[in-house]
Amino acid sequence: MARPIIIDTDPGQDDAIAILVALASPELDVRGITTVAGNVPQPLVTTNTLRLVELAKRTDVPVYRGCSRPIVRKLNTAEYVHGPTGIDGTDLPEPAIEPALGHGVDFIIDTCLAAADGEITICPLGPLTNIGTAIVKEPTIIPKIREIVMMGGGFREGGNTTPVAEFNIYVDPHAARIVFDSGVPMTVMPLDVTHKALVLPEHVERLRALGTPAGDASAGMLGFYVRFDIERYGFEGGPLHDPCTIAYLVAPDLFRGETVAVTVEIDSELTIGQTIADWWGMTDADPQSTVMLDVDAEAFMDLVIERIGRL
Ligand code: BDR
Ligand code: CA
């Protein structure tokens, strides 16, 4: 049976690829997609998600608008990475469909409450505002969640927004603290692994060679996206952060990690948003997070391209 998941997202070119791969994967039953302000503000993340659902010809999947700002801090966006639209590099038409009625946080709560214990997987690809808010509003959803499989954090790799903080955690560290401290089993794709999951120029060409609207849009978006990390970090390509979560759900053996306790710094101006792992068991905290550290990068990219080829 396909695994029921909710995707929570702020597209973002790498979010876009994650959404396309998920919607192309029969192993996953995408119950709905919730949007959150992050890479670009609401309502742009919502419009972008609607565009992607149409591109994938999966308008059966409802898209819910979620939170418009972090719980405590002002919204920080990342147009410097993703361009002013969030998905620069392609020119997808204005969506014909509308967001579903209701709020994303309530969709998460209602879907979990209607499910059996341990049934629903939540897959956050942006700041954790919606997930943290859902947990605070209705903590009885916690036992319904099988696992949160998320992109965020940086451990031995450091940060990409401050020296120690990764973007998704930095934007809403308070929400991230709520989620990591909730006791829900977590599988975490931090920069430590996503910086090994590089999309190279040859992968962009393979996507373009698919000769389909989804292949063209993916090649266009990634062709734009890779320039930032190549210039900023001297990488050979761009880290395909968010698709690591979906690839893990489809093919977990591609990834290797360690299960440890993780929490998030919220008090220090210098290190706010840092994810802290207890690698050596120095605290009494339960090891609830599997932090991924390695990936079979070539098999990962093969999977991404093969799935986009199905659309
Ligand atoms: C994360 O931040 C965003 O810019 C990307 O979409 C990804 O979710 C990487 O730090
Ligand atoms: Ca994202």
JSON list of C-alpha atoms in Angstrom, two decimals, residues 10 37-41 69-70 73-80 127 161 167 170-172:
[
{"chain": "A", "resi": 10, "resn": "ASP", "atom": "CA", "xyz": [8.05, 26.78, 0.28]},
{"chain": "A", "resi": 37, "resn": "ALA", "atom": "CA", "xyz": [6.41, 31.32, 3.88]},
{"chain": "A", "resi": 38, "resn": "GLY", "atom": "CA", "xyz": [10.14, 30.73, 3.51]},
{"chain": "A", "resi": 39, "resn": "ASN", "atom": "CA", "xyz": [12.16, 30.99, 0.30]},
{"chain": "A", "resi": 40, "resn": "VAL", "atom": "CA", "xyz": [9.61, 33.56, -0.87]},
{"chain": "A", "resi": 41, "resn": "PRO", "atom": "CA", "xyz": [6.55, 34.99, 0.90]},
{"chain": "A", "resi": 69, "resn": "ARG", "atom": "CA", "xyz": [5.32, 34.28, 8.89]},
{"chain": "A", "resi": 70, "resn": "PRO", "atom": "CA", "xyz": [7.40, 32.54, 11.54]},
{"chain": "A", "resi": 73, "resn": "ARG", "atom": "CA", "xyz": [10.74, 36.26, 14.29]},
{"chain": "A", "resi": 74, "resn": "LYS", "atom": "CA", "xyz": [10.29, 38.39, 11.21]},
{"chain": "A", "resi": 75, "resn": "LEU", "atom": "CA", "xyz": [10.29, 36.45, 7.92]},
{"chain": "A", "resi": 76, "resn": "ASN", "atom": "CA", "xyz": [13.67, 36.08, 6.19]},
{"chain": "A", "resi": 77, "resn": "THR", "atom": "CA", "xyz": [13.40, 35.04, 2.54]},
{"chain": "A", "resi": 78, "resn": "ALA", "atom": "CA", "xyz": [15.97, 33.71, 0.05]},
{"chain": "A", "resi": 79, "resn": "GLU", "atom": "CA", "xyz": [15.39, 35.37, -3.31]},
{"chain": "A", "resi": 80, "resn": "TYR", "atom": "CA", "xyz": [19.19, 35.64, -3.53]},
{"chain": "A", "resi": 127, "resn": "PRO", "atom": "CA", "xyz": [10.57, 26.38, 7.85]},
{"chain": "A", "resi": 161, "resn": "THR", "atom": "CA", "xyz": [22.55, 31.18, 6.47]},
{"chain": "A", "resi": 167, "resn": "PHE", "atom": "CA", "xyz": [18.01, 28.31, 6.29]},
{"chain": "A", "resi": 170, "resn": "TYR", "atom": "CA", "xyz": [17.10, 29.75, 10.99]},
{"chain": "A", "resi": 171, "resn": "VAL", "atom": "CA", "xyz": [13.87, 31.20, 9.55]},
{"chain": "A", "resi": 172, "resn": "ASP", "atom": "CA", "xyz": [11.71, 29.71, 12.31]}
]
